[in-house]
XYZ file of C-alpha atoms in Angstrom:
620
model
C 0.000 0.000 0.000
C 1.213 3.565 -0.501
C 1.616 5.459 2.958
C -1.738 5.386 4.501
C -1.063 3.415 7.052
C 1.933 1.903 8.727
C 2.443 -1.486 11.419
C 5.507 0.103 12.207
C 5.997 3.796 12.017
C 3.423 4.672 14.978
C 2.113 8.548 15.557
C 3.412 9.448 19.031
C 0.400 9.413 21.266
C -0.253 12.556 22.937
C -0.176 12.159 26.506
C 3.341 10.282 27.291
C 1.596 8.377 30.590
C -1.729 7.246 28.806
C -1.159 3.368 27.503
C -2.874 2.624 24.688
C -5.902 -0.167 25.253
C -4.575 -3.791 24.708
C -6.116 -5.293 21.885
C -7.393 -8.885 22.225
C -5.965 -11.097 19.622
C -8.349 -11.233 16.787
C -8.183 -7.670 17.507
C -4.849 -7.676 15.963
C -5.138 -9.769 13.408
C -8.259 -8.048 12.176
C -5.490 -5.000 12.082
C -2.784 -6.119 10.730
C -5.166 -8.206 7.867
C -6.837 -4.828 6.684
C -3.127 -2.954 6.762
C -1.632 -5.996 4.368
C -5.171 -5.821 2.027
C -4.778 -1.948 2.039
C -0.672 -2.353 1.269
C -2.412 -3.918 -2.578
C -5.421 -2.598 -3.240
C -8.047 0.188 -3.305
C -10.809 -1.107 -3.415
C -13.346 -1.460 -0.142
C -13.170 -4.012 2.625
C -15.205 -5.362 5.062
C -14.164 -6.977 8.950
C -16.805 -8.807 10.472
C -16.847 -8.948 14.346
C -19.708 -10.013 16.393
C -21.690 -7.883 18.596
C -20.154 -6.905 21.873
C -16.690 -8.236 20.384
C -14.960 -4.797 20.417
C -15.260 -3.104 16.834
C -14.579 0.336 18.607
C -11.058 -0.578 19.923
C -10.276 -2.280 16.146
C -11.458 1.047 14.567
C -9.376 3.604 17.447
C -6.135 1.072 16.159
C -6.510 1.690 12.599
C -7.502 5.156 13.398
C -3.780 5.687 15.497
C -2.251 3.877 13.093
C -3.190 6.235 9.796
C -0.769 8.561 8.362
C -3.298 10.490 6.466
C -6.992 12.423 8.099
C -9.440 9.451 9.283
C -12.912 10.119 8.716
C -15.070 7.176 10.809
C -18.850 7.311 10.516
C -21.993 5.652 11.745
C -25.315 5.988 11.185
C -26.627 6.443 15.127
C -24.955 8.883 17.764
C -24.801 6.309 20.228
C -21.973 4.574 17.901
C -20.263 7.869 16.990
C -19.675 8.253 21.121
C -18.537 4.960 21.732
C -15.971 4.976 18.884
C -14.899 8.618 20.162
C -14.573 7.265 23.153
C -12.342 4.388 22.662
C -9.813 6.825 20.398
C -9.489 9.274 23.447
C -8.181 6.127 25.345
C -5.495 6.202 23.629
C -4.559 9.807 24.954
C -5.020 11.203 21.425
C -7.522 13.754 21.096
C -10.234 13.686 17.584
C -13.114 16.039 16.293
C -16.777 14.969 16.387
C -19.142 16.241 13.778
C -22.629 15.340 14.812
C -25.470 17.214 15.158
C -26.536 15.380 17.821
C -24.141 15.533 20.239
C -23.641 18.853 19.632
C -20.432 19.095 18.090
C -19.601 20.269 14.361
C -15.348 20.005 14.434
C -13.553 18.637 11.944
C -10.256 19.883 11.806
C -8.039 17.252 13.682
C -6.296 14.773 11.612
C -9.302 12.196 12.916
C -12.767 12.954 12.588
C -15.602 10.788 13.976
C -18.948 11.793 12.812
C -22.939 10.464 11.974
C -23.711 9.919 8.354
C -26.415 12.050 8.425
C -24.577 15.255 9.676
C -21.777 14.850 7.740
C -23.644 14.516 4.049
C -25.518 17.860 4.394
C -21.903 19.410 5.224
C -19.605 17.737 2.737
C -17.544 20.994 2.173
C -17.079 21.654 5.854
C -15.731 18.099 6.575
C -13.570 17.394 3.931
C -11.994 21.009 3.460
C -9.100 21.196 0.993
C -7.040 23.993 3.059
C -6.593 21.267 5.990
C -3.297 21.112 7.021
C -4.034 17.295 7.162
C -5.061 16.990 3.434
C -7.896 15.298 1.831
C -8.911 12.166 3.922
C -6.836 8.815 3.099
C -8.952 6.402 4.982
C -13.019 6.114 6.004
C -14.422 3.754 8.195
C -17.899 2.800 8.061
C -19.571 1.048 11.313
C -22.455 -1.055 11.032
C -21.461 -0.946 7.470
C -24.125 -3.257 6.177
C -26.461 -0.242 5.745
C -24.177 0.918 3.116
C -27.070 0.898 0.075
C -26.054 0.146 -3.999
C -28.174 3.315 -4.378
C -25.467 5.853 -5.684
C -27.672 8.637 -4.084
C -27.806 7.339 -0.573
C -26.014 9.240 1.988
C -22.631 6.863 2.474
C -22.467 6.478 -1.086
C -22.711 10.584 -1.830
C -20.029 10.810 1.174
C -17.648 8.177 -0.459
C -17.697 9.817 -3.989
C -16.931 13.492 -2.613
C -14.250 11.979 -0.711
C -12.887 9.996 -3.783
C -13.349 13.115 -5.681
C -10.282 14.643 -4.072
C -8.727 11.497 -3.048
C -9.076 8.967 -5.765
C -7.025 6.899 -3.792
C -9.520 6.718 -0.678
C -9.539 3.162 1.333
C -13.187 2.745 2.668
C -13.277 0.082 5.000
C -16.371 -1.345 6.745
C -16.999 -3.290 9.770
C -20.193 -5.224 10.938
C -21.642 -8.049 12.662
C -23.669 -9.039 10.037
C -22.252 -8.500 6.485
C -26.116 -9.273 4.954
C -28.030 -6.300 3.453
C -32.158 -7.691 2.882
C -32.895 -7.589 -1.110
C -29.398 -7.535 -1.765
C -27.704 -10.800 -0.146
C -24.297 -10.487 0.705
C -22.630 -6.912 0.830
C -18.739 -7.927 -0.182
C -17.864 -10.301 -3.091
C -14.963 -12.423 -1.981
C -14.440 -13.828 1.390
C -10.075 -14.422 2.494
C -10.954 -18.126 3.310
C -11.501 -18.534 -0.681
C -14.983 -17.905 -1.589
C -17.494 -15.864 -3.482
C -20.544 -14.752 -1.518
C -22.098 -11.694 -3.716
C -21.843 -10.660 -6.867
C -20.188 -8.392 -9.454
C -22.481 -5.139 -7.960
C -21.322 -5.543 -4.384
C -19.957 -2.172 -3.515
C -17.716 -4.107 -1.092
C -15.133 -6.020 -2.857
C -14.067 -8.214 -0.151
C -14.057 -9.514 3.759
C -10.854 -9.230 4.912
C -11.304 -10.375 8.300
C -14.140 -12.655 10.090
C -14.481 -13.689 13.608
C -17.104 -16.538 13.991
C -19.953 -15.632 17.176
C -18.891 -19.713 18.336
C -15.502 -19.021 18.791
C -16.083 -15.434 20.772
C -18.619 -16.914 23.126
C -16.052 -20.649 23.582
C -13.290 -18.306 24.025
C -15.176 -16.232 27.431
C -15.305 -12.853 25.341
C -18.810 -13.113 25.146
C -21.759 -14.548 27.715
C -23.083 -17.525 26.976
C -26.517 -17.564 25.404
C -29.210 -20.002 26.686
C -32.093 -20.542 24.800
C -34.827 -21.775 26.525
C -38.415 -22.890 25.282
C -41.028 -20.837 26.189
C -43.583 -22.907 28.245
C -47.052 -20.649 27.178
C -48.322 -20.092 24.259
C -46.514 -17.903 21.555
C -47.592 -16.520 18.719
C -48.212 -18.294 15.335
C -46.244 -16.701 12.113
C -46.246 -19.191 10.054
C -48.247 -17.746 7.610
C -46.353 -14.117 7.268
C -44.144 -14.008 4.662
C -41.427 -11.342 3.742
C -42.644 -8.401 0.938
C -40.453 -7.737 -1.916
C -38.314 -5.479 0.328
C -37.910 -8.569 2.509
C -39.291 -6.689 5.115
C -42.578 -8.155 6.869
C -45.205 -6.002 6.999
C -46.665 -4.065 10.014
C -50.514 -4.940 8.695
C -49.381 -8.829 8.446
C -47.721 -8.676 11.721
C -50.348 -6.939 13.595
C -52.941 -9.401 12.296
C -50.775 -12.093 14.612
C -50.479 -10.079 17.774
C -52.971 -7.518 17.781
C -55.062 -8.116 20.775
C -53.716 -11.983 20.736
C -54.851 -13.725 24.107
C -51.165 -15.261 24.318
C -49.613 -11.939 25.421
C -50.512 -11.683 28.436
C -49.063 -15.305 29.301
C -46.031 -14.353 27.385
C -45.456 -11.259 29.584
C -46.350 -13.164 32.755
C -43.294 -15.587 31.979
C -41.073 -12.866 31.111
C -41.480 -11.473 34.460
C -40.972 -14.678 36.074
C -38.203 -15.805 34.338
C -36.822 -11.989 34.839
C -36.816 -12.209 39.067
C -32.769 -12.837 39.186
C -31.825 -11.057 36.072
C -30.470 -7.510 36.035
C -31.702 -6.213 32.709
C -34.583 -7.272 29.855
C -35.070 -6.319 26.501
C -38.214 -7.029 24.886
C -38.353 -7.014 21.006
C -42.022 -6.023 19.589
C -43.497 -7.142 16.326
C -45.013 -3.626 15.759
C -45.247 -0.261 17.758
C -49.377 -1.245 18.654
C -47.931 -4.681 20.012
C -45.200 -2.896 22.141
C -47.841 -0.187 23.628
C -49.716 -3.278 24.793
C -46.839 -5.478 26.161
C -45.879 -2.090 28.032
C -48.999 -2.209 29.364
C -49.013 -6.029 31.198
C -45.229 -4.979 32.849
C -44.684 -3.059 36.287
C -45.011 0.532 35.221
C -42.710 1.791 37.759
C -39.719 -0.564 35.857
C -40.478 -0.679 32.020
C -40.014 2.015 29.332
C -40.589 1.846 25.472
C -38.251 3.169 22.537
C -39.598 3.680 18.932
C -38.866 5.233 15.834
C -41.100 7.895 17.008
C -39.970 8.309 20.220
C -38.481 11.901 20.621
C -34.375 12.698 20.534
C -34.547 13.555 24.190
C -36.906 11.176 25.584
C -34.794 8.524 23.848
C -31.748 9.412 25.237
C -33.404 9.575 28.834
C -34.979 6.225 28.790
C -32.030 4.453 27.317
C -29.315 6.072 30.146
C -32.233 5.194 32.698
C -32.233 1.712 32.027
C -28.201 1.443 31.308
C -28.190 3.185 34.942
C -30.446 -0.033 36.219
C -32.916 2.238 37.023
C -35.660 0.553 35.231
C -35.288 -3.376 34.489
C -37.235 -3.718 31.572
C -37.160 -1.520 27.975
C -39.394 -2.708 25.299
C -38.409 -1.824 21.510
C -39.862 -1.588 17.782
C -36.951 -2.333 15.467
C -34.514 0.627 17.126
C -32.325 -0.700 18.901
C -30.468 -3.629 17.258
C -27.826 -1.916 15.942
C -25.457 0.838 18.378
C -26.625 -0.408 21.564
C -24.365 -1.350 24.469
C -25.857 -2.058 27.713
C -23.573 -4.857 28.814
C -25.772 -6.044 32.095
C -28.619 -7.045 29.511
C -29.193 -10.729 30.848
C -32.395 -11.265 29.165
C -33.546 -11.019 25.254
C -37.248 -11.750 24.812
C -38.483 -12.116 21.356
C -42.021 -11.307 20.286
C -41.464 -10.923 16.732
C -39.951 -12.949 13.434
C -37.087 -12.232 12.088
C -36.462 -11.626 8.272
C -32.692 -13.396 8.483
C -30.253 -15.031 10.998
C -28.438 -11.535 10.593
C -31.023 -9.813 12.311
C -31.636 -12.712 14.741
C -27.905 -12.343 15.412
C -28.103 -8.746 16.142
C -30.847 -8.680 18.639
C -29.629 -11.976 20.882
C -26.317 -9.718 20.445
C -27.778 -6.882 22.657
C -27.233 -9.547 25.701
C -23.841 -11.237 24.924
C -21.121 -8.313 26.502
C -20.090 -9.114 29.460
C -20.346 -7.458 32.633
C -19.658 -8.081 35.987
C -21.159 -10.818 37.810
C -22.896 -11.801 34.633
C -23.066 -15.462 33.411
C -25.304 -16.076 30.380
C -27.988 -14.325 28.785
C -31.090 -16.078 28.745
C -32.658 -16.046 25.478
C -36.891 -16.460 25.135
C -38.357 -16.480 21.626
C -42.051 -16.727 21.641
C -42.023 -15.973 17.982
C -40.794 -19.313 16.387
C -37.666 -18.062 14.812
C -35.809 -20.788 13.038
C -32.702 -19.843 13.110
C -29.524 -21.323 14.382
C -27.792 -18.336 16.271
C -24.516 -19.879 15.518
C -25.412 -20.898 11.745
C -23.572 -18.229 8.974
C -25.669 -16.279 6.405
C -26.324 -17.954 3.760
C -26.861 -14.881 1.556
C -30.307 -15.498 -0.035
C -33.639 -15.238 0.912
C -34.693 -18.783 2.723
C -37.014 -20.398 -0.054
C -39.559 -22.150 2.195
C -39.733 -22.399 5.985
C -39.019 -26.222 6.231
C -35.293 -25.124 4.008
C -32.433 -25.353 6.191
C -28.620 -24.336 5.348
C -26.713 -27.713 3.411
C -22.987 -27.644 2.944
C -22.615 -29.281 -0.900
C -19.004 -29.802 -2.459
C -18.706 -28.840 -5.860
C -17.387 -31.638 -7.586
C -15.146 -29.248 -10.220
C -12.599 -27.606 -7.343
C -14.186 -29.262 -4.036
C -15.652 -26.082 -1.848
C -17.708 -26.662 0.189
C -20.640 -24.652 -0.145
C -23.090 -23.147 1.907
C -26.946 -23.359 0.130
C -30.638 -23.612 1.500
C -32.000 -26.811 1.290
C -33.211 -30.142 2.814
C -31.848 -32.794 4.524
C -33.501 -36.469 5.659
C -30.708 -37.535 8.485
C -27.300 -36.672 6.688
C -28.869 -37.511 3.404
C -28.876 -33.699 1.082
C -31.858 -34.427 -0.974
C -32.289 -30.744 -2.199
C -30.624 -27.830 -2.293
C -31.558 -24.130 -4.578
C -27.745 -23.445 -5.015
C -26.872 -22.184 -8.662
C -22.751 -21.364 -8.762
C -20.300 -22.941 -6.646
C -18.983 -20.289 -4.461
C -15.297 -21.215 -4.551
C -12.138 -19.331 -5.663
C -10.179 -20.685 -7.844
C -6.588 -19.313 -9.051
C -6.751 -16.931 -12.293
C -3.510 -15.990 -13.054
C -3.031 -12.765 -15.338
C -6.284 -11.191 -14.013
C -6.289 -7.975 -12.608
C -9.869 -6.668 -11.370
C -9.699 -5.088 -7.891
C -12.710 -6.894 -7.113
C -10.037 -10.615 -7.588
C -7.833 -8.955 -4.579
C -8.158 -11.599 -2.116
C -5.360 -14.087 -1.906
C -1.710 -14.852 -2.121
C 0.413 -11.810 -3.240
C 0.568 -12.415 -7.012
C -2.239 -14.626 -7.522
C -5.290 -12.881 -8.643
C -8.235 -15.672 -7.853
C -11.951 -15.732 -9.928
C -15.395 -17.344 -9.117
C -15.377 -21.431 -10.202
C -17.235 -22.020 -13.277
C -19.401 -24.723 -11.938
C -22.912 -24.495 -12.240
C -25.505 -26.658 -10.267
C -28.416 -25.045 -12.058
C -28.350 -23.407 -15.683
C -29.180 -23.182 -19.079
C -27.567 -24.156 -22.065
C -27.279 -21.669 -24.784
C -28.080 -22.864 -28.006
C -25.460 -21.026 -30.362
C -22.269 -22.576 -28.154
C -23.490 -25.063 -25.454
C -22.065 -22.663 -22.587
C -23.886 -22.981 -19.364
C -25.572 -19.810 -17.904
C -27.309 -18.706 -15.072
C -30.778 -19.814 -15.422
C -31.774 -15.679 -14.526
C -29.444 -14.886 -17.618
C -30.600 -12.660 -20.599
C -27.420 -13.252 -22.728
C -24.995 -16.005 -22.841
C -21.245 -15.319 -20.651
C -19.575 -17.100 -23.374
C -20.914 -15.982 -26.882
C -22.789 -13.083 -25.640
C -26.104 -14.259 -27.769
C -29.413 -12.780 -26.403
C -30.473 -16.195 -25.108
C -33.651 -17.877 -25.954
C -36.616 -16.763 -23.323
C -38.673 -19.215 -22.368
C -42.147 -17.591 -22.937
C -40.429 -17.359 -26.716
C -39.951 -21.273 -27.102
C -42.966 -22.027 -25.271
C -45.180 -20.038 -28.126
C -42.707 -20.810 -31.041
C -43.680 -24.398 -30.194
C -47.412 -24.029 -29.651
C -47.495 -22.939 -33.197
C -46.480 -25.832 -34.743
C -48.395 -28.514 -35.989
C -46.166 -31.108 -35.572
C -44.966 -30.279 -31.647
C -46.099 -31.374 -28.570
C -46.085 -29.066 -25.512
C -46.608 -30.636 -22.091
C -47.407 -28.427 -18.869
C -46.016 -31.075 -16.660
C -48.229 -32.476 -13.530
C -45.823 -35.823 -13.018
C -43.628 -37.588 -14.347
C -43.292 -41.533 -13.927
C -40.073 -44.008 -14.039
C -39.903 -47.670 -15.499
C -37.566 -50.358 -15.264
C -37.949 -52.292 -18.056
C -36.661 -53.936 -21.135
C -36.632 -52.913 -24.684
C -37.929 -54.705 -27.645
C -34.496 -56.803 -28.309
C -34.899 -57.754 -24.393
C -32.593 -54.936 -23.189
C -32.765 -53.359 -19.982
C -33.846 -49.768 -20.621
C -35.397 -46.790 -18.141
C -38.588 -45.491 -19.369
C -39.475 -41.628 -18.276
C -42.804 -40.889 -19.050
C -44.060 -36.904 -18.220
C -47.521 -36.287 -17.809
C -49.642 -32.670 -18.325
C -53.194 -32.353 -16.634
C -55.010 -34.097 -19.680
C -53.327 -36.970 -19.483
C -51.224 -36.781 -22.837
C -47.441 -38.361 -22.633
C -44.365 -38.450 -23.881
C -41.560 -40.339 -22.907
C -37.883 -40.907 -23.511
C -35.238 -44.205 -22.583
C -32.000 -43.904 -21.440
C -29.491 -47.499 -20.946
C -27.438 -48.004 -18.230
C -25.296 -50.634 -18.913
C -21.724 -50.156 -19.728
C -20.059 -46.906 -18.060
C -20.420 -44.779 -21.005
C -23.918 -45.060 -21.074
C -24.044 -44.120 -17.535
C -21.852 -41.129 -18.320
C -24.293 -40.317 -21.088
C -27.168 -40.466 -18.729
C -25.930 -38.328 -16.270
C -24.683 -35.545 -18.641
C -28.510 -35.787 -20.486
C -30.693 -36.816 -17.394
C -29.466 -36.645 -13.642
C -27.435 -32.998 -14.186
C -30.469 -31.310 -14.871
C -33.176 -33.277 -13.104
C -31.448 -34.416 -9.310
C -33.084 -32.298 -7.016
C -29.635 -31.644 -5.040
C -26.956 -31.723 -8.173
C -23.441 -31.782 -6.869
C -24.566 -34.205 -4.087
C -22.256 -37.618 -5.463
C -24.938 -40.204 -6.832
C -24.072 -42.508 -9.591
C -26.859 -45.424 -10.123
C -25.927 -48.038 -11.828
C -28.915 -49.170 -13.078
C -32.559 -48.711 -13.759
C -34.182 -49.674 -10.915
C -31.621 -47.844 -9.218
C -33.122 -45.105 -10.033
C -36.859 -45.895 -9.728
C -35.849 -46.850 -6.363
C -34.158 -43.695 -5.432
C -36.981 -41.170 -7.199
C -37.490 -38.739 -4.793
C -33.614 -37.709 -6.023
C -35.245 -36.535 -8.757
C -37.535 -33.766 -9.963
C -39.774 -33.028 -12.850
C -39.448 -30.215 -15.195
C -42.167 -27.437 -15.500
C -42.500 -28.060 -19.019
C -41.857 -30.705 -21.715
C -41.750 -29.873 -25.426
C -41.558 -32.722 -28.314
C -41.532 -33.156 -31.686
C -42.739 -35.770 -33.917
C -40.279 -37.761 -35.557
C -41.351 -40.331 -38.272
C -44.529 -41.904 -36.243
C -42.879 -41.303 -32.951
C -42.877 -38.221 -30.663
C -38.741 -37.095 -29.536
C -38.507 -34.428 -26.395
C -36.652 -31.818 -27.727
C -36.907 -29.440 -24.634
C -37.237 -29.475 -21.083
C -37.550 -26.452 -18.902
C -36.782 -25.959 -15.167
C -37.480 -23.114 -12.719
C -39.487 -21.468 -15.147
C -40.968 -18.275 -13.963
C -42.842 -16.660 -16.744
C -46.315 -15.884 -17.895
C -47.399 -19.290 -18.461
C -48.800 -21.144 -15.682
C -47.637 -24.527 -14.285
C -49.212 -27.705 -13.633
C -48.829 -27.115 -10.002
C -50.960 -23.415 -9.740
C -53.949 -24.780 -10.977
C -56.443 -22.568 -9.330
């Protein structure tokens, strides 16, 4: 890296008896990884550190260790204090701008400020006559809310920044590196993996620290989960919208007025008699008036969105102070909190993502003293694992669970929703392997992550595609355009009509589709697949299993595109093999044939269609 920051080459701290904080070890290896990344490349970087695991002490290192002005942001003034805070430890002193806390100063060589202030005052904060120069490095906390949107207010910061210091390093750090409707917000991953895509304004996580390992370790409490013994609240049927967000009308229609509250509250209360502080997370602001309502008003406050700057800021140092036991939230205070005496985390709502699950059991994991565990109560019937990683797409169905599925090109191990029966994968919705392979010669910022000299790119294997027809290259099955010929590939609304105008084709909205072991007409031992549409017209194709060609055959035309978990090693060696072993297997949406001579030949199957035709299986 150029001269922005330095492992060896320290500023002199300004007060000669002040020691700087001790940094835990993952502390300094989070360091010393983002100096090495920054010593090669520009382009951003993400650490990811649990809740209560210390973020502000990584950010005051990097921050001491800079050569060049430091400009750290978040998007709450709780955060902008705390990492303040841990930078005057040091004995160095460091402007805040934030409107509210008051302070609008931003001519130190370090400048900690909220997003919001500092975007409506671009020109103040990043003045050119500085005696420090343009900023060289910007840390973003809680970086996850970084948006694609180039007019959001990080993104607007970043390019004014860049505008007079093309050279800016923008580093991020969160707990939960998921962003909902986008998946993943970094591209590569150090331990060799691809877990966005191209658009990620992140290019890579330099750094992770697993929650598992913190709370084994002792740096965080433990968390016990314990089964709520009342009746909780049923939201099973409320889905996600497009935002993947639930909605307030969907949530209320679960808890508004629901007779299991008051039980739910009751046990809370019980369960709360030896702990020293509670935090109760509402499904909506209606829900938390009325859980407020069945707790000892003398003890229990409630924060929303709407609550008021200063009444906020009261309630919150009230219950930090122990002087009330129990604070009740709406979606406010999962992210910048720090109330380490929090011993109990009661959840009354669902969460859209193990991410978000994460962050609020999070809220009870510092440690404090005299504190043991955090006890953790979910009336809600969140599925998550708390220990279980992101898997960086929306979970298809409830009963989906993560599945770890080696590609067999280059052997990572992938992460995918899917299903299991015992240790049996028998479906998974994975489309790329998510490896890193080696690329030598390229040179994309975004192919930064891995042995000096070895640029690395996403493994070509697909578990799910589509074959264009012009070169046989496999695609995404979302793709518009081949990767390897760049033809505008065939949609499949087009084929579907193209065929329904002939004469001589067949087009089959599938409803089943049926397997034979059987022999052909010279006695041979064939498998017969016969697809079915809702009228009860056919067509069928054979496949031979015999010799080990023929097997190869059949699993380059047949298993690759129809085995419900593809990647997952399964090699039948026969016919009834695979009739035994069906429910490997699934149908396609649509079947399309032609007639051949006074026979009928399947010339196209299609899979995970989602256009304008309906399927056999949304009859209505």
């Amino acid at each position: 890296m150029n001269k922005m920051l330095s492992t060896a080459d320290h500023p002199p701290v300004a007060t000669a008896h002040v020691s700087p904080p001790s940094l835990r070890p993952y502390q300094r290896e989070a360091v010393a990884r983002v100096v090495e990344y920054f010593r090669g490349s520009d382009a951003p970087a993400v650490v990811v550190l649990p809740t209560g695991s210390g973020k502000s002490l990584v950010i005051a290192e990097l921050a001491r260790l800079a050569r060049g002005r430091v400009l750290v942001l978040a998007h709450v003034r709780e955060l902008v204090e705390q990492n303040h805070a841990k930078y005057l430890a040091y004995g160095l002193e460091a402007d805040i701008f934030s409107a509210g806390l008051g302070r609008r100063e931003s001519s130190r060589q370090v400048v900690f400020g909220s997003v919001q202030s500092v975007v409506r005052h671009l020109g103040t904060v990043s003045d050119t006559e500085s005696a420090h120069g343009p900023f060289t490095l910007l840390v973003i906390d809680e970086c996850h809310r970084v948006s694609l949107e180039e007019d959001s207010s990080y993104r607007r910061v970043i390019e004014h920044l860049r505008q007079h210091n093309p050279h800016l390093k923008v580093l991020g750090l969160t707990a939960t590196p998921y962003r909902l409707g986008q998946g993943f917000i970094y591209q590569q991953h150090y331990h060799g993996m691809v877990r966005g895509d191209e658009n990620c304004f992140f290019a890579a996580c330099v750094f992770e620290q697993p929650l598992r390992l913190m709370v084994r370790q002792g740096y965080l409490a433990q968390p016990l989960k314990v089964d709520a013994a009342v009746e909780r609240y049923d939201f099973s049927l409320v889905a996600p919208g497009s935002s993947g967000l639930f909605r307030e009308e969907e949530l209320n229609r679960v808890v508004a007025g629901s007779r299991a509250t008051p039980g739910i509250i009751a046990e809370v209360i019980e369960r709360a008699r030896e702990r020293c502080g509670v935090m109760i997370f509402a499904a909506t602001v209606a829900h938390a008036e009325e859980v407020l309502g069945y707790l000892p008003a003398e003890q229990a406050a409630l924060v929303t969105g709407d609550t008021v700057s200063e009444e906020r800021t009261r309630l919150i140092e009230a219950f930090k102070a122990r002087h009330i036991k129990y604070l009740v939230n709406v979606s406010v205070l999962t992210t910048g909190f720090d109330a380490p005496h929090v011993d109990l985390i009661a959840i009354l709502r669902p969460t859209e993502s193990v991410g978000l699950y994460q962050q609020i059991v999070g809220r009870g994991l510092r440690l404090a003293e005299g504190k043991q565990d955090c006890l953790i109560l979910d009336y809600a019937g969140n599925p998550w694992d708390l220990y279980a990683p992101e898997v960086g797409s929306p979970r298809p169905n409830s009963d989906s669970e993560p599945v770890q599925v080696e590609c067999p090109a280059c052997g990572h191990a992938n992460l995918f929703w899917g299903k299991r029966d015992g240790e049996v994968i028998i479906e998974h919705y994975g489309r790329r392997c998510q490896g890193l392979v080696d690329a030598w010669g390229a040179n994309d910022q975004h192919e930064a992550v891995g042995a000096p000299g070895v640029a690395r790119q996403q493994c070509s294997f697909r578990f799910r595609f589509k074959t264009c027809g012009e070169c046989g290259a496999e695609n995404d099955i979302a793709a518009r355009r081949c990767h390897g010929c760049q033809v505008l590939l065939v949609d499949a609304d087009d084929k579907l009509r193209d065929a329904l105008k002939l004469k001589d084709a067949r087009v089959l909205r599938v409803s089943g589709m049926q397997l034979e072991a059987g022999v052909n007409g010279r006695g041979l031992p064939r498998l017969k697949v016969t697809y079915h549409d809702e009228d009860g017209t056919t067509l069928s194709e054979w496949f031979a299993l015999e010799t080990a060609a023929q097997r190869r055959a059949f699993a380059a035309a047949f298993l690759r595109h129809h085995v419900r978990a593809p990647g997952v090693s399964w090699s039948p060696t026969t016919a009834q093999q695979v009739c035994d072993e069906q429910w490997r297997l699934r149908a396609p949406d649509f079947v399309v044939g032609r007639r051949v001579g006074r026979h009928w030949q399947i010339r196209e199957k299609l899979f995970d269609y989602a256009g304008r035709y309906r399927k056999a299986d949304s009859a209505g």
